[in-house]
Coordinates of C-alpha atoms in Angstrom, one line a residue:
M42 CA -77.1 -103.3 154.0
R43 CA -75.9 -105.4 151.0
L44 CA -73.7 -102.7 149.7
F45 CA -72.6 -102.3 153.4
H46 CA -71.8 -106.1 153.7
H47 CA -69.7 -105.7 150.3
N48 CA -67.3 -102.9 151.4
L49 CA -67.0 -104.7 154.7
E50 CA -65.9 -107.7 152.6
K51 CA -63.9 -105.6 150.4
L52 CA -61.8 -103.8 153.5
N53 CA -61.4 -107.2 154.8
L54 CA -59.7 -108.6 152.0
L55 CA -57.5 -105.4 151.6
W56 CA -56.5 -106.4 155.2
Q57 CA -55.7 -109.8 154.3
E58 CA -53.8 -108.9 151.6
R59 CA -51.5 -106.2 152.1
F60 CA -52.0 -105.1 155.9
A61 CA -51.7 -108.7 157.7
P62 CA -48.9 -110.1 156.2
R63 CA -46.6 -106.9 157.7
Y64 CA -48.6 -106.9 160.9
D65 CA -47.6 -110.6 161.1
A66 CA -43.6 -109.6 160.4
L67 CA -44.1 -106.8 163.4
A68 CA -42.4 -108.3 167.2
E69 CA -45.2 -108.3 169.1
S70 CA -44.1 -105.1 171.1
E71 CA -44.4 -103.1 168.2
Q72 CA -48.0 -104.9 167.5
R73 CA -48.9 -103.6 171.2
I74 CA -47.6 -100.1 169.8
L75 CA -49.4 -100.0 166.9
N76 CA -52.6 -101.0 168.4
I77 CA -52.9 -98.9 171.0
A78 CA -52.0 -96.0 168.4
A79 CA -55.2 -97.3 166.0
I80 CA -57.2 -96.5 169.2
T81 CA -55.7 -93.5 170.5
L82 CA -54.8 -91.7 167.4
P83 CA -58.8 -91.4 166.5
L84 CA -59.6 -90.4 169.7
I85 CA -57.4 -87.6 170.1
L86 CA -58.5 -86.0 166.9
F87 CA -62.0 -86.7 168.0
I88 CA -61.2 -84.5 171.3
F89 CA -58.6 -81.9 170.1
G90 CA -60.4 -81.4 166.7
I91 CA -64.0 -81.5 167.6
V92 CA -64.8 -81.3 171.3
L93 CA -62.6 -79.0 172.6
P94 CA -62.7 -76.3 169.7
I95 CA -66.8 -76.8 170.3
L96 CA -66.2 -76.4 174.3
D97 CA -64.4 -73.0 173.6
K98 CA -66.5 -71.5 171.0
N99 CA -69.7 -72.1 173.5
T100 CA -67.9 -70.7 176.4
A101 CA -66.6 -67.6 174.3
L102 CA -70.5 -67.0 173.4
Q103 CA -71.9 -67.6 176.8
Q104 CA -69.4 -64.8 178.1
D105 CA -70.3 -62.9 175.4
I106 CA -73.8 -63.5 176.6
S107 CA -72.9 -62.3 179.9
N108 CA -71.4 -59.2 179.1
L109 CA -74.1 -58.3 177.0
S110 CA -76.5 -59.0 179.9
A111 CA -74.8 -56.9 182.2
Q112 CA -74.6 -53.9 179.9
V113 CA -78.3 -54.4 179.0
L114 CA -79.1 -54.7 183.1
E115 CA -76.7 -51.4 183.5
A116 CA -78.7 -49.6 180.7
N117 CA -82.0 -50.2 182.0
Q118 CA -80.6 -49.0 185.6
L119 CA -79.3 -46.0 184.1
A120 CA -82.8 -45.3 181.9
D121 CA -85.1 -45.9 185.6
Q122 CA -82.4 -43.5 187.1
L123 CA -82.7 -40.5 184.4
E124 CA -86.9 -41.2 184.6
K125 CA -87.2 -41.1 188.0
Q126 CA -84.9 -38.1 188.7
P127 CA -86.8 -34.8 188.8
K128 CA -86.5 -31.7 186.8
T129 CA -84.7 -28.8 188.4
M130 CA -86.7 -25.8 187.4
G131 CA -85.2 -22.4 187.1
A132 CA -81.9 -22.1 185.6
T133 CA -79.0 -20.9 187.8
N134 CA -77.4 -17.5 186.4
T135 CA -74.1 -18.9 185.2
S136 CA -74.0 -19.4 181.5
L137 CA -75.2 -22.2 179.3
L138 CA -71.4 -22.9 178.1
S139 CA -70.2 -22.7 181.8
Q140 CA -72.9 -25.2 183.1
V141 CA -72.3 -28.0 180.5
D142 CA -68.7 -27.6 181.0
S143 CA -69.1 -28.1 184.8
L144 CA -71.3 -30.7 184.4
A145 CA -69.1 -32.8 181.5
R146 CA -66.1 -32.1 184.3
Q147 CA -68.3 -33.8 187.0
S148 CA -69.0 -36.5 185.1
D149 CA -65.8 -37.0 183.8
V150 CA -67.1 -36.5 180.0
R151 CA -64.9 -33.1 179.5
Q152 CA -61.7 -34.6 178.4
F153 CA -63.4 -36.6 175.7
M154 CA -65.3 -33.7 174.7
T155 CA -63.9 -32.4 171.2
R156 CA -66.1 -29.6 170.4
L157 CA -68.4 -27.6 172.8
R158 CA -69.3 -23.9 171.1
P159 CA -72.6 -21.8 171.3
Q160 CA -75.0 -22.3 168.4
P161 CA -77.3 -19.4 167.0
V162 CA -79.6 -18.2 169.0
I163 CA -83.0 -19.9 168.1
G164 CA -85.9 -18.3 169.4
G165 CA -84.0 -16.5 171.9
K166 CA -83.0 -19.8 173.6
K167 CA -79.1 -20.8 173.6
Q168 CA -77.8 -23.7 172.4
L169 CA -74.7 -25.3 172.3
Q170 CA -73.3 -27.8 170.0
T171 CA -71.2 -30.7 171.8
Q172 CA -69.1 -33.6 170.4
I173 CA -67.9 -36.4 171.9
K174 CA -65.7 -39.0 170.8
N175 CA -64.3 -42.6 172.3
A176 CA -66.0 -41.9 175.6
P177 CA -67.2 -44.6 178.4
Y178 CA -70.9 -45.4 178.1
K179 CA -71.4 -45.0 181.8
A180 CA -69.5 -41.0 182.1
I181 CA -71.9 -40.2 179.4
A182 CA -75.1 -41.7 180.9
V183 CA -74.3 -39.8 184.1
F184 CA -73.7 -36.8 181.8
I185 CA -77.0 -37.0 180.4
S186 CA -78.5 -37.3 183.6
K187 CA -76.7 -34.5 185.3
L188 CA -77.8 -32.4 181.8
E189 CA -81.7 -33.7 182.8
M190 CA -81.3 -32.8 186.7
S191 CA -79.9 -29.6 185.8
G192 CA -82.7 -28.1 183.6
L193 CA -81.0 -28.6 180.5
N194 CA -82.6 -30.0 177.3
I195 CA -81.1 -32.2 174.9
T196 CA -82.8 -31.3 171.4
R197 CA -80.9 -33.5 169.4
I198 CA -78.7 -36.6 170.3
K199 CA -76.8 -38.8 168.4
I200 CA -75.0 -42.1 170.2
Q201 CA -73.3 -44.5 168.2
A202 CA -71.2 -47.0 169.8
V203 CA -67.6 -47.3 168.8
T204 CA -66.4 -50.8 171.0
A205 CA -68.1 -52.4 173.6
G206 CA -68.8 -49.8 176.2
I207 CA -67.1 -47.3 174.3
V208 CA -69.5 -44.6 172.3
N209 CA -69.3 -41.2 170.2
V210 CA -71.8 -38.6 170.9
Q211 CA -73.1 -35.7 169.1
A212 CA -75.7 -33.3 170.8
T213 CA -77.1 -30.0 171.0
I214 CA -77.8 -29.2 174.4
G215 CA -80.3 -25.9 175.3
Q216 CA -82.2 -24.2 178.1

């Protein structure tokens, strides 16, 4: 407390010696302008330098949380939908390649496929290797759901996020 009073006395002395004579020499209108500036400048600095950047960052973070929550909700709904849909047993007479190609077209994933080729037959079961790049996550979920409903198995899958809502997928699909 004593240090505070000592510093306050130093500031008062500095004001009286250097700034008070200059301030008193100003016209009354200039003194009013200087008083207004002394009040508004710190207020402006506080608002634009601290408050508004914090509010902007808070708004951006809340928007990110909202977007992520919506994506989690959607992913959970799609997972529930995949779980509830029954597997249809008995493959059709069409080939595995044409089935997967047709399902990919139905779920708007075909244009993102960069690879769709047969794998060597393992134990008499046909398999396809697929690679999908920069596809919307929603379309991939629909595609996986359609594969499941058609009775096709995914024996291996790797899903990698590229950006928000866009993924790359590598999968092995079999009968």
